[in-house]
Each structure stands twice: as structure tokens, then as C-alpha cells.
Amino acid sequence: MINLAVDGLSKKYPGFNLEQVSFNIPEGQVLGFIGPNGAGKTSTIKIIMGLIKSDAGNIEVMGHTVRPEDYKYREHIAFVYDECYYWGTLNPIEIASIIGKMSKRFDYDQFKKLLKRYELPQNQHIATYSKGMKTKLSLAIALARQCELLILDEPTSGLDPVVRRIVLSELEDYSRKRNGSVLFSTHILSDVDRIADSAAIIVNGKIKIFAPISNLSDDYYLITTESDSIIEKLREYTICVHKENSQTHLLINKHDAAHAAEGSASMIHANLDDILYHLVVADKVNREEEEC
């Protein structure tokens, strides 16, 4: 079953457009949502959560189309912001009591177990928590809600390595053991490599690549050449292209196309870091050329 399907989401802002954003997450899988600052990750998540309205596109949660006026679908989604917005003057137990009244499936026992596992003081005001403690609290609340879909906006940003590993392990358990679906946006590509089943790479409001993680290193090559004939041969397979000094860099997505570059170019398997870097640089170059 597809727990979340996003199809053709578009939203116009002054100086920026979110254009035809599409991806999906089957149950039991993790999607890493990757892109530079300002690429459209948070805007997409806010549209999914009903915090802002899209100009076009459709969202399905658990197989049901989401309507702007329908908030019942949120019962299936637990959301972790990049910051903790819970009341600083309350402690975790008091916050859980409030959330439990709004969320029918909130599991108090599991929540208390998570507080103990994360070593979070139950009777201490949230305002006294560190950033890492607040992130663990937000995650504990989200997991205790027993939802089928977990959405996180930059959950590991600014965390120390120990807390980062705890958060990633919980996300992995949530998808593998509880068969939940996870969408998490991040700048930390190693986190995606570690736990994600697939990646959606967004650059300047557009999804450039949506593919299983296992396919990225197998299907994408980075080719560097000075040969115009090689560039022309590879044009139909090229995802992006840009020039640095006398060298032209091409990102291609066809294994069969690699033979065209043999002997005349440098060719390597592109990792996730290579793919994101060259997509971003090529987009920047293209926009600068259009402005000239």
C-alpha cells in the first residue's frame, strides 16, 4: 500500500515556484527528501500537512485523496518540526496529557517508555531542555501517536552524533518493525544513505530525481570531458550538464550510455553527494544564463 502519494504539487511565490512535485512512499519505507536551502522541501511538507494551500496538485494519504477542508487525514500523520514548539513552561507529562486529548491513538505507556529510553526528565520544564533533548521529545510524542506516516523536517540538523544516531535508529525501527512510512527532509546525505529506501532530490522547486537508493550508485555516472562529440553522443541520457573551465561535467542515468565515453573522458559512479552537487550547480548556471 502507498501511504503517501504526492502528485503534481505546485505553488507560486514571489521569486520562486514549486513546480509539479511528485513522489510516493509505500508502507514500511523511508524517503529522504534532499535539496539545498530554499529548494522547496519545507514548502512541500507544509502543503502535505495542510499548513498552506497548493495552487495545483493532489495528495493521497492511506489511499484517500486529501481535500483542503478535510483535516481528518492528519490522524494518520505524525509531524516533527525542525524546532520544538511545545510550551516551554510545561513538562513532558503535561504536554502528553494535552496531546492525548486531541489524538485518539496516543499511547501514554509507550510515551513514558520512550522518555525513559531517551533519558528525558519527566518533571522538568521543556524550556530547560537542550536542542537534542527537545528533538527526542518531539520524536517520542510523534511515535506515541501510533500513526502510519511520520513526517520530519530536518530532524537531525544541529544534533550531536549520539542523538543523531538515536533518531535515525528510531526512524529505521518505525519503518522496518512497525511497517510505517517515513518522509524526512535533510541536508545530511549520510543519513539518507544510512536509512532511506529512496530519495527525492528537489532543486529550485523541481524534483530532479526520484529513485530507490540502491539505483543511484548503479544507474548514475559522472562524466568529465572536453570532447564535443562525447557530449553530443550522451545528450539523450544526460540529466544535467555544466562547464568548469575547459572541462564539461555530465550526469547521466543510463549504464548503457557509458560506452560512448570510454577512452575519451573521465567516468565514475556518482554517489549521492556528486548527484546533488552537480544538479545544484547546473541549475544555477542555467538560471544565470537565462538572466543574461
PDB file of C-alpha atoms in Angstrom:
ATOM      1  CA  MET A   1       0.000   0.000   0.000  1.00  0.00           C
ATOM      2  CA  ILE A   2       1.119   3.558  -0.761  1.00  0.00           C
ATOM      3  CA  ASN A   3       0.823   5.519   2.490  1.00  0.00           C
ATOM      4  CA  LEU A   4       1.632   8.888   0.913  1.00  0.00           C
ATOM      5  CA  ALA A   5       1.301   9.895  -2.744  1.00  0.00           C
ATOM      6  CA  VAL A   6       2.142  13.420  -3.886  1.00  0.00           C
ATOM      7  CA  ASP A   7       1.252  14.241  -7.475  1.00  0.00           C
ATOM      8  CA  GLY A   8       1.978  17.479  -9.318  1.00  0.00           C
ATOM      9  CA  LEU A   9       2.082  19.859  -6.349  1.00  0.00           C
ATOM     10  CA  SER A  10       2.621  23.443  -7.498  1.00  0.00           C
ATOM     11  CA  LYS A  11       2.752  26.724  -5.603  1.00  0.00           C
ATOM     12  CA  LYS A  12       3.762  30.197  -6.775  1.00  0.00           C
ATOM     13  CA  TYR A  13       5.694  32.558  -4.520  1.00  0.00           C
ATOM     14  CA  PRO A  14       7.308  35.902  -5.349  1.00  0.00           C
ATOM     15  CA  GLY A  15      10.577  34.927  -7.000  1.00  0.00           C
ATOM     16  CA  PHE A  16      10.105  31.181  -6.530  1.00  0.00           C
ATOM     17  CA  ASN A  17       7.829  28.453  -7.861  1.00  0.00           C
ATOM     18  CA  LEU A  18       7.191  24.958  -6.571  1.00  0.00           C
ATOM     19  CA  GLU A  19       6.570  23.051  -9.803  1.00  0.00           C
ATOM     20  CA  GLN A  20       4.943  19.650 -10.355  1.00  0.00           C
ATOM     21  CA  VAL A  21       6.392  17.980  -7.250  1.00  0.00           C
ATOM     22  CA  SER A  22       5.622  14.249  -7.286  1.00  0.00           C
ATOM     23  CA  PHE A  23       6.746  11.256  -5.227  1.00  0.00           C
ATOM     24  CA  ASN A  24       5.277   8.429  -3.159  1.00  0.00           C
ATOM     25  CA  ILE A  25       6.124   6.330  -0.110  1.00  0.00           C
ATOM     26  CA  PRO A  26       4.936   2.717   0.260  1.00  0.00           C
ATOM     27  CA  GLU A  27       4.280   1.340   3.722  1.00  0.00           C
ATOM     28  CA  GLY A  28       7.380   0.240   5.554  1.00  0.00           C
ATOM     29  CA  GLN A  29       9.708   2.516   3.614  1.00  0.00           C
ATOM     30  CA  VAL A  30      11.756   5.659   4.266  1.00  0.00           C
ATOM     31  CA  LEU A  31      12.065   8.520   1.772  1.00  0.00           C
ATOM     32  CA  GLY A  32      14.903  11.010   2.099  1.00  0.00           C
ATOM     33  CA  PHE A  33      13.815  14.438   0.814  1.00  0.00           C
ATOM     34  CA  ILE A  34      17.001  16.196  -0.246  1.00  0.00           C
ATOM     35  CA  GLY A  35      17.844  19.644  -1.557  1.00  0.00           C
ATOM     36  CA  PRO A  36      19.715  22.858  -0.782  1.00  0.00           C
ATOM     37  CA  ASN A  37      18.258  25.638   1.358  1.00  0.00           C
ATOM     38  CA  GLY A  38      15.318  27.278  -0.371  1.00  0.00           C
ATOM     39  CA  ALA A  39      14.745  24.383  -2.765  1.00  0.00           C
ATOM     40  CA  GLY A  40      11.135  23.800  -1.657  1.00  0.00           C
ATOM     41  CA  LYS A  41      11.394  20.995   0.915  1.00  0.00           C
ATOM     42  CA  THR A  42       9.640  22.813   3.766  1.00  0.00           C
ATOM     43  CA  SER A  43       7.010  24.293   1.427  1.00  0.00           C
ATOM     44  CA  THR A  44       6.172  20.810   0.162  1.00  0.00           C
ATOM     45  CA  ILE A  45       5.882  19.450   3.697  1.00  0.00           C
ATOM     46  CA  LYS A  46       3.681  22.372   4.767  1.00  0.00           C
ATOM     47  CA  ILE A  47       1.335  21.679   1.852  1.00  0.00           C
ATOM     48  CA  ILE A  48       1.142  17.994   2.787  1.00  0.00           C
ATOM     49  CA  MET A  49       0.338  18.967   6.370  1.00  0.00           C
ATOM     50  CA  GLY A  50      -2.359  21.430   5.275  1.00  0.00           C
ATOM     51  CA  LEU A  51      -0.494  24.429   6.695  1.00  0.00           C
ATOM     52  CA  ILE A  52      -0.511  26.173   3.308  1.00  0.00           C
ATOM     53  CA  LYS A  53      -2.586  25.587   0.180  1.00  0.00           C
ATOM     54  CA  SER A  54      -1.145  24.494  -3.140  1.00  0.00           C
ATOM     55  CA  ASP A  55      -2.142  26.087  -6.441  1.00  0.00           C
ATOM     56  CA  ALA A  56      -2.370  22.683  -8.116  1.00  0.00           C
ATOM     57  CA  GLY A  57      -1.735  19.006  -7.483  1.00  0.00           C
ATOM     58  CA  ASN A  58      -3.111  16.135  -5.419  1.00  0.00           C
ATOM     59  CA  ILE A  59      -2.181  14.394  -2.168  1.00  0.00           C
ATOM     60  CA  GLU A  60      -3.322  10.933  -1.116  1.00  0.00           C
ATOM     61  CA  VAL A  61      -2.853   9.645   2.425  1.00  0.00           C
ATOM     62  CA  MET A  62      -3.607   5.959   3.010  1.00  0.00           C
ATOM     63  CA  GLY A  63      -5.255   5.790  -0.398  1.00  0.00           C
ATOM     64  CA  HIS A  64      -7.657   8.682   0.238  1.00  0.00           C
ATOM     65  CA  THR A  65      -7.470  11.989  -1.613  1.00  0.00           C
ATOM     66  CA  VAL A  66      -6.869  14.892   0.747  1.00  0.00           C
ATOM     67  CA  ARG A  67      -9.253  17.852   0.443  1.00  0.00           C
ATOM     68  CA  PRO A  68      -8.303  21.352   1.704  1.00  0.00           C
ATOM     69  CA  GLU A  69     -11.181  21.367   4.171  1.00  0.00           C
ATOM     70  CA  ASP A  70     -10.525  17.800   5.402  1.00  0.00           C
ATOM     71  CA  TYR A  71      -8.320  17.581   8.471  1.00  0.00           C
ATOM     72  CA  LYS A  72      -9.207  14.009   9.470  1.00  0.00           C
ATOM     73  CA  TYR A  73      -6.296  12.680   7.402  1.00  0.00           C
ATOM     74  CA  ARG A  74      -3.932  14.232   9.947  1.00  0.00           C
ATOM     75  CA  GLU A  75      -4.872  11.420  12.322  1.00  0.00           C
ATOM     76  CA  HIS A  76      -2.668   9.219  10.140  1.00  0.00           C
ATOM     77  CA  ILE A  77       0.327  11.595  10.204  1.00  0.00           C
ATOM     78  CA  ALA A  78       2.758  12.420  12.977  1.00  0.00           C
ATOM     79  CA  PHE A  79       4.824  15.536  12.273  1.00  0.00           C
ATOM     80  CA  VAL A  80       8.169  16.572  13.755  1.00  0.00           C
ATOM     81  CA  TYR A  81       9.227  20.177  13.071  1.00  0.00           C
ATOM     82  CA  ASP A  82      12.827  21.322  12.779  1.00  0.00           C
ATOM     83  CA  GLU A  83      12.268  23.140  16.091  1.00  0.00           C
ATOM     84  CA  CYS A  84      10.334  22.173  19.232  1.00  0.00           C
ATOM     85  CA  TYR A  85       7.230  24.333  19.528  1.00  0.00           C
ATOM     86  CA  TYR A  86       5.733  22.760  22.643  1.00  0.00           C
ATOM     87  CA  TRP A  87       5.011  25.015  25.603  1.00  0.00           C
ATOM     88  CA  GLY A  88       8.237  25.679  27.489  1.00  0.00           C
ATOM     89  CA  THR A  89       6.515  26.117  30.836  1.00  0.00           C
ATOM     90  CA  LEU A  90       5.109  22.567  30.751  1.00  0.00           C
ATOM     91  CA  ASN A  91       6.829  19.258  31.371  1.00  0.00           C
ATOM     92  CA  PRO A  92       6.552  16.198  29.072  1.00  0.00           C
ATOM     93  CA  ILE A  93       3.799  14.529  31.091  1.00  0.00           C
ATOM     94  CA  GLU A  94       1.655  17.671  30.991  1.00  0.00           C
ATOM     95  CA  ILE A  95       2.201  18.013  27.251  1.00  0.00           C
ATOM     96  CA  ALA A  96       1.283  14.350  26.711  1.00  0.00           C
ATOM     97  CA  SER A  97      -1.931  14.867  28.650  1.00  0.00           C
ATOM     98  CA  ILE A  98      -2.955  17.692  26.304  1.00  0.00           C
ATOM     99  CA  ILE A  99      -1.950  15.878  23.107  1.00  0.00           C
ATOM    100  CA  GLY A 100      -3.650  12.680  24.275  1.00  0.00           C
ATOM    101  CA  LYS A 101      -6.984  14.505  24.378  1.00  0.00           C
ATOM    102  CA  MET A 102      -6.545  15.565  20.749  1.00  0.00           C
ATOM    103  CA  SER A 103      -5.049  12.336  19.379  1.00  0.00           C
ATOM    104  CA  LYS A 104      -7.270   9.260  19.803  1.00  0.00           C
ATOM    105  CA  ARG A 105      -4.468   6.716  19.407  1.00  0.00           C
ATOM    106  CA  PHE A 106      -1.916   8.374  21.681  1.00  0.00           C
ATOM    107  CA  ASP A 107      -0.185   5.648  23.747  1.00  0.00           C
ATOM    108  CA  TYR A 108       0.797   7.023  27.176  1.00  0.00           C
ATOM    109  CA  ASP A 109       2.628   3.865  28.167  1.00  0.00           C
ATOM    110  CA  GLN A 110       4.783   3.910  25.067  1.00  0.00           C
ATOM    111  CA  PHE A 111       5.432   7.615  25.554  1.00  0.00           C
ATOM    112  CA  LYS A 112       6.713   7.047  29.095  1.00  0.00           C
ATOM    113  CA  LYS A 113       8.921   4.187  27.870  1.00  0.00           C
ATOM    114  CA  LEU A 114      10.388   6.475  25.204  1.00  0.00           C
ATOM    115  CA  LEU A 115      11.073   9.202  27.770  1.00  0.00           C
ATOM    116  CA  LYS A 116      12.992   6.660  29.824  1.00  0.00           C
ATOM    117  CA  ARG A 117      14.866   5.307  26.794  1.00  0.00           C
ATOM    118  CA  TYR A 118      15.825   8.828  25.697  1.00  0.00           C
ATOM    119  CA  GLU A 119      16.774   9.784  29.280  1.00  0.00           C
ATOM    120  CA  LEU A 120      14.383  12.740  29.339  1.00  0.00           C
ATOM    121  CA  PRO A 121      13.346  14.097  32.773  1.00  0.00           C
ATOM    122  CA  GLN A 122       9.581  13.728  33.080  1.00  0.00           C
ATOM    123  CA  ASN A 123       9.000  16.595  35.500  1.00  0.00           C
ATOM    124  CA  GLN A 124      11.392  19.163  34.025  1.00  0.00           C
ATOM    125  CA  HIS A 125      10.096  22.155  32.057  1.00  0.00           C
ATOM    126  CA  ILE A 126      10.694  21.939  28.302  1.00  0.00           C
ATOM    127  CA  ALA A 127      12.314  25.381  28.304  1.00  0.00           C
ATOM    128  CA  THR A 128      15.268  23.893  30.219  1.00  0.00           C
ATOM    129  CA  TYR A 129      15.849  21.145  27.619  1.00  0.00           C
ATOM    130  CA  SER A 130      18.769  21.242  25.188  1.00  0.00           C
ATOM    131  CA  LYS A 131      18.147  21.101  21.416  1.00  0.00           C
ATOM    132  CA  GLY A 132      18.891  17.394  21.357  1.00  0.00           C
ATOM    133  CA  MET A 133      16.509  16.742  24.249  1.00  0.00           C
ATOM    134  CA  LYS A 134      13.752  18.730  22.546  1.00  0.00           C
ATOM    135  CA  THR A 135      14.229  16.728  19.326  1.00  0.00           C
ATOM    136  CA  LYS A 136      13.979  13.449  21.240  1.00  0.00           C
ATOM    137  CA  LEU A 137      10.837  14.730  22.994  1.00  0.00           C
ATOM    138  CA  SER A 138       9.213  15.682  19.674  1.00  0.00           C
ATOM    139  CA  LEU A 139      10.067  12.268  18.279  1.00  0.00           C
ATOM    140  CA  ALA A 140       8.691  10.498  21.364  1.00  0.00           C
ATOM    141  CA  ILE A 141       5.384  12.358  21.032  1.00  0.00           C
ATOM    142  CA  ALA A 142       5.208  11.561  17.309  1.00  0.00           C
ATOM    143  CA  LEU A 143       5.901   7.850  17.808  1.00  0.00           C
ATOM    144  CA  ALA A 144       3.410   7.594  20.681  1.00  0.00           C
ATOM    145  CA  ARG A 145       0.644   8.807  18.387  1.00  0.00           C
ATOM    146  CA  GLN A 146       0.704   5.408  16.600  1.00  0.00           C
ATOM    147  CA  CYS A 147       0.358   6.896  13.123  1.00  0.00           C
ATOM    148  CA  GLU A 148       1.025   5.165   9.801  1.00  0.00           C
ATOM    149  CA  LEU A 149       3.028   8.082   8.387  1.00  0.00           C
ATOM    150  CA  LEU A 150       5.827  10.037  10.038  1.00  0.00           C
ATOM    151  CA  ILE A 151       6.995  13.339   8.512  1.00  0.00           C
ATOM    152  CA  LEU A 152      10.073  15.138   9.800  1.00  0.00           C
ATOM    153  CA  ASP A 153      11.554  18.448   8.666  1.00  0.00           C
ATOM    154  CA  GLU A 154      15.350  18.476   9.197  1.00  0.00           C
ATOM    155  CA  PRO A 155      15.131  16.228  12.272  1.00  0.00           C
ATOM    156  CA  THR A 156      18.892  15.658  12.692  1.00  0.00           C
ATOM    157  CA  SER A 157      20.114  19.188  11.902  1.00  0.00           C
ATOM    158  CA  GLY A 158      22.388  20.539  14.617  1.00  0.00           C
ATOM    159  CA  LEU A 159      22.328  17.382  16.725  1.00  0.00           C
ATOM    160  CA  ASP A 160      25.395  15.757  18.213  1.00  0.00           C
ATOM    161  CA  PRO A 161      26.404  12.347  16.738  1.00  0.00           C
ATOM    162  CA  VAL A 162      24.920  10.338  19.619  1.00  0.00           C
ATOM    163  CA  VAL A 163      21.456  11.941  19.420  1.00  0.00           C
ATOM    164  CA  ARG A 164      21.560  11.759  15.620  1.00  0.00           C
ATOM    165  CA  ARG A 165      22.127   8.024  15.785  1.00  0.00           C
ATOM    166  CA  ILE A 166      19.257   7.583  18.260  1.00  0.00           C
ATOM    167  CA  VAL A 167      16.872   9.492  15.991  1.00  0.00           C
ATOM    168  CA  LEU A 168      17.925   7.547  12.882  1.00  0.00           C
ATOM    169  CA  SER A 169      17.611   4.218  14.692  1.00  0.00           C
ATOM    170  CA  GLU A 170      14.074   5.112  15.777  1.00  0.00           C
ATOM    171  CA  LEU A 171      13.093   6.023  12.221  1.00  0.00           C
ATOM    172  CA  GLU A 172      14.528   2.749  10.974  1.00  0.00           C
ATOM    173  CA  ASP A 173      12.614   0.762  13.601  1.00  0.00           C
ATOM    174  CA  TYR A 174       9.427   2.670  12.844  1.00  0.00           C
ATOM    175  CA  SER A 175       9.549   1.639   9.172  1.00  0.00           C
ATOM    176  CA  ARG A 176      11.006  -1.870   9.497  1.00  0.00           C
ATOM    177  CA  LYS A 177       9.281  -3.147  12.637  1.00  0.00           C
ATOM    178  CA  ARG A 178       6.040  -1.169  12.640  1.00  0.00           C
ATOM    179  CA  ASN A 179       5.662  -1.001   8.852  1.00  0.00           C
ATOM    180  CA  GLY A 180       5.207   2.766   8.977  1.00  0.00           C
ATOM    181  CA  SER A 181       6.251   5.196   6.252  1.00  0.00           C
ATOM    182  CA  VAL A 182       8.753   7.988   6.839  1.00  0.00           C
ATOM    183  CA  LEU A 183       9.365  11.228   4.940  1.00  0.00           C
ATOM    184  CA  PHE A 184      12.306  13.207   6.258  1.00  0.00           C
ATOM    185  CA  SER A 185      13.978  16.229   4.752  1.00  0.00           C
ATOM    186  CA  THR A 186      17.660  16.705   5.386  1.00  0.00           C
ATOM    187  CA  HIS A 187      20.955  18.243   4.289  1.00  0.00           C
ATOM    188  CA  ILE A 188      22.904  15.355   5.814  1.00  0.00           C
ATOM    189  CA  LEU A 189      23.347  12.932   2.933  1.00  0.00           C
ATOM    190  CA  SER A 190      24.941  10.237   5.078  1.00  0.00           C
ATOM    191  CA  ASP A 191      21.628   9.988   6.989  1.00  0.00           C
ATOM    192  CA  VAL A 192      19.826   9.265   3.717  1.00  0.00           C
ATOM    193  CA  ASP A 193      22.429   6.684   2.698  1.00  0.00           C
ATOM    194  CA  ARG A 194      22.067   5.001   6.059  1.00  0.00           C
ATOM    195  CA  ILE A 195      18.304   4.523   6.450  1.00  0.00           C
ATOM    196  CA  ALA A 196      16.408   5.641   3.330  1.00  0.00           C
ATOM    197  CA  ASP A 197      14.904   3.250   0.791  1.00  0.00           C
ATOM    198  CA  SER A 198      14.503   6.015  -1.781  1.00  0.00           C
ATOM    199  CA  ALA A 199      15.414   9.641  -2.353  1.00  0.00           C
ATOM    200  CA  ALA A 200      13.620  12.600  -3.877  1.00  0.00           C
ATOM    201  CA  ILE A 201      16.049  15.353  -4.863  1.00  0.00           C
ATOM    202  CA  ILE A 202      14.499  18.794  -5.229  1.00  0.00           C
ATOM    203  CA  VAL A 203      16.341  21.759  -6.747  1.00  0.00           C
ATOM    204  CA  ASN A 204      14.788  25.186  -7.285  1.00  0.00           C
ATOM    205  CA  GLY A 205      11.248  23.912  -6.748  1.00  0.00           C
ATOM    206  CA  LYS A 206      11.501  20.893  -9.082  1.00  0.00           C
ATOM    207  CA  ILE A 207      12.032  17.210  -8.387  1.00  0.00           C
ATOM    208  CA  LYS A 208      15.123  16.326 -10.393  1.00  0.00           C
ATOM    209  CA  ILE A 209      15.442  12.693  -9.336  1.00  0.00           C
ATOM    210  CA  PHE A 210      13.117  10.317  -7.517  1.00  0.00           C
ATOM    211  CA  ALA A 211      14.625   6.855  -7.281  1.00  0.00           C
ATOM    212  CA  PRO A 212      15.473   3.951  -4.967  1.00  0.00           C
ATOM    213  CA  ILE A 213      18.756   4.493  -3.121  1.00  0.00           C
ATOM    214  CA  SER A 214      20.049   1.197  -4.482  1.00  0.00           C
ATOM    215  CA  ASN A 215      19.663   2.515  -8.036  1.00  0.00           C
ATOM    216  CA  LEU A 216      21.536   5.768  -7.551  1.00  0.00           C
ATOM    217  CA  SER A 217      25.075   4.364  -7.406  1.00  0.00           C
ATOM    218  CA  ASP A 218      24.291   1.763 -10.070  1.00  0.00           C
ATOM    219  CA  ASP A 219      22.454   3.897 -12.614  1.00  0.00           C
ATOM    220  CA  TYR A 220      24.140   7.292 -12.416  1.00  0.00           C
ATOM    221  CA  TYR A 221      27.540   8.214 -13.773  1.00  0.00           C
ATOM    222  CA  LEU A 222      29.524  11.419 -13.667  1.00  0.00           C
ATOM    223  CA  ILE A 223      31.448  12.046 -16.870  1.00  0.00           C
ATOM    224  CA  THR A 224      34.052  14.754 -17.374  1.00  0.00           C
ATOM    225  CA  THR A 225      35.213  15.508 -20.892  1.00  0.00           C
ATOM    226  CA  GLU A 226      36.496  18.163 -23.289  1.00  0.00           C
ATOM    227  CA  SER A 227      35.087  16.350 -26.317  1.00  0.00           C
ATOM    228  CA  ASP A 228      32.103  17.920 -28.071  1.00  0.00           C
ATOM    229  CA  SER A 229      31.404  14.611 -29.806  1.00  0.00           C
ATOM    230  CA  ILE A 230      31.102  12.797 -26.454  1.00  0.00           C
ATOM    231  CA  ILE A 231      28.756  15.482 -25.159  1.00  0.00           C
ATOM    232  CA  GLU A 232      26.572  15.086 -28.239  1.00  0.00           C
ATOM    233  CA  LYS A 233      26.541  11.268 -28.012  1.00  0.00           C
ATOM    234  CA  LEU A 234      25.409  11.430 -24.399  1.00  0.00           C
ATOM    235  CA  ARG A 235      22.863  14.206 -24.791  1.00  0.00           C
ATOM    236  CA  GLU A 236      19.782  11.946 -24.710  1.00  0.00           C
ATOM    237  CA  TYR A 237      20.992  10.291 -21.493  1.00  0.00           C
ATOM    238  CA  THR A 238      22.057  13.469 -19.733  1.00  0.00           C
ATOM    239  CA  ILE A 239      20.330  14.591 -16.530  1.00  0.00           C
ATOM    240  CA  CYS A 240      22.344  17.777 -16.231  1.00  0.00           C
ATOM    241  CA  VAL A 241      25.443  19.350 -17.745  1.00  0.00           C
ATOM    242  CA  HIS A 242      27.666  22.271 -16.805  1.00  0.00           C
ATOM    243  CA  LYS A 243      31.122  23.555 -17.693  1.00  0.00           C
ATOM    244  CA  GLU A 244      34.005  24.429 -15.383  1.00  0.00           C
ATOM    245  CA  ASN A 245      36.997  25.962 -17.125  1.00  0.00           C
ATOM    246  CA  SER A 246      37.730  23.702 -20.119  1.00  0.00           C
ATOM    247  CA  GLN A 247      36.001  20.653 -18.632  1.00  0.00           C
ATOM    248  CA  THR A 248      32.351  19.721 -19.161  1.00  0.00           C
ATOM    249  CA  HIS A 249      30.617  17.633 -16.474  1.00  0.00           C
ATOM    250  CA  LEU A 250      27.667  15.440 -17.381  1.00  0.00           C
ATOM    251  CA  LEU A 251      25.441  13.449 -15.056  1.00  0.00           C
ATOM    252  CA  ILE A 252      23.920  10.533 -16.936  1.00  0.00           C
ATOM    253  CA  ASN A 253      21.407   7.898 -15.863  1.00  0.00           C
ATOM    254  CA  LYS A 254      21.951   5.131 -18.376  1.00  0.00           C
ATOM    255  CA  HIS A 255      24.501   2.371 -17.793  1.00  0.00           C
ATOM    256  CA  ASP A 256      24.387   1.508 -21.479  1.00  0.00           C
ATOM    257  CA  ALA A 257      25.424   5.039 -22.411  1.00  0.00           C
ATOM    258  CA  ALA A 258      28.767   4.762 -20.615  1.00  0.00           C
ATOM    259  CA  HIS A 259      30.483   3.036 -23.551  1.00  0.00           C
ATOM    260  CA  ALA A 260      30.162   6.247 -25.582  1.00  0.00           C
ATOM    261  CA  ALA A 261      32.610   7.977 -23.248  1.00  0.00           C
ATOM    262  CA  GLU A 262      35.203   5.216 -22.975  1.00  0.00           C
ATOM    263  CA  GLY A 263      38.723   6.333 -23.825  1.00  0.00           C
ATOM    264  CA  SER A 264      37.813   9.987 -24.230  1.00  0.00           C
ATOM    265  CA  ALA A 265      36.537  11.024 -20.817  1.00  0.00           C
ATOM    266  CA  SER A 266      36.793  10.534 -17.075  1.00  0.00           C
ATOM    267  CA  MET A 267      33.887   8.404 -15.878  1.00  0.00           C
ATOM    268  CA  ILE A 268      32.959   7.453 -12.303  1.00  0.00           C
ATOM    269  CA  HIS A 269      29.918   6.113 -10.475  1.00  0.00           C
ATOM    270  CA  ALA A 270      28.154   9.143  -8.983  1.00  0.00           C
ATOM    271  CA  ASN A 271      27.353   8.959  -5.283  1.00  0.00           C
ATOM    272  CA  LEU A 272      24.544  10.928  -3.658  1.00  0.00           C
ATOM    273  CA  ASP A 273      26.854  13.844  -2.889  1.00  0.00           C
ATOM    274  CA  ASP A 274      28.027  14.016  -6.524  1.00  0.00           C
ATOM    275  CA  ILE A 275      24.475  13.878  -7.829  1.00  0.00           C
ATOM    276  CA  LEU A 276      23.174  16.671  -5.593  1.00  0.00           C
ATOM    277  CA  TYR A 277      26.206  18.912  -6.175  1.00  0.00           C
ATOM    278  CA  HIS A 278      26.083  18.722  -9.956  1.00  0.00           C
ATOM    279  CA  LEU A 279      22.307  19.120 -10.108  1.00  0.00           C
ATOM    280  CA  VAL A 280      22.529  22.290  -7.997  1.00  0.00           C
ATOM    281  CA  VAL A 281      25.492  23.753  -9.919  1.00  0.00           C
ATOM    282  CA  ALA A 282      23.939  23.004 -13.308  1.00  0.00           C
ATOM    283  CA  ASP A 283      20.645  24.606 -12.250  1.00  0.00           C
ATOM    284  CA  LYS A 284      22.470  27.716 -11.015  1.00  0.00           C
ATOM    285  CA  VAL A 285      24.413  28.020 -14.279  1.00  0.00           C
ATOM    286  CA  ASN A 286      21.253  27.585 -16.352  1.00  0.00           C
ATOM    287  CA  ARG A 287      19.390  30.281 -14.405  1.00  0.00           C
ATOM    288  CA  GLU A 288      22.309  32.706 -14.733  1.00  0.00           C
ATOM    289  CA  GLU A 289      22.404  32.102 -18.500  1.00  0.00           C
ATOM    290  CA  GLU A 290      18.661  32.725 -18.771  1.00  0.00           C
ATOM    291  CA  GLU A 291      19.030  36.041 -16.931  1.00  0.00           C
ATOM    292  CA  CYS A 292      21.749  37.261 -19.297  1.00  0.00           C
TER     293      CYS A 292
END
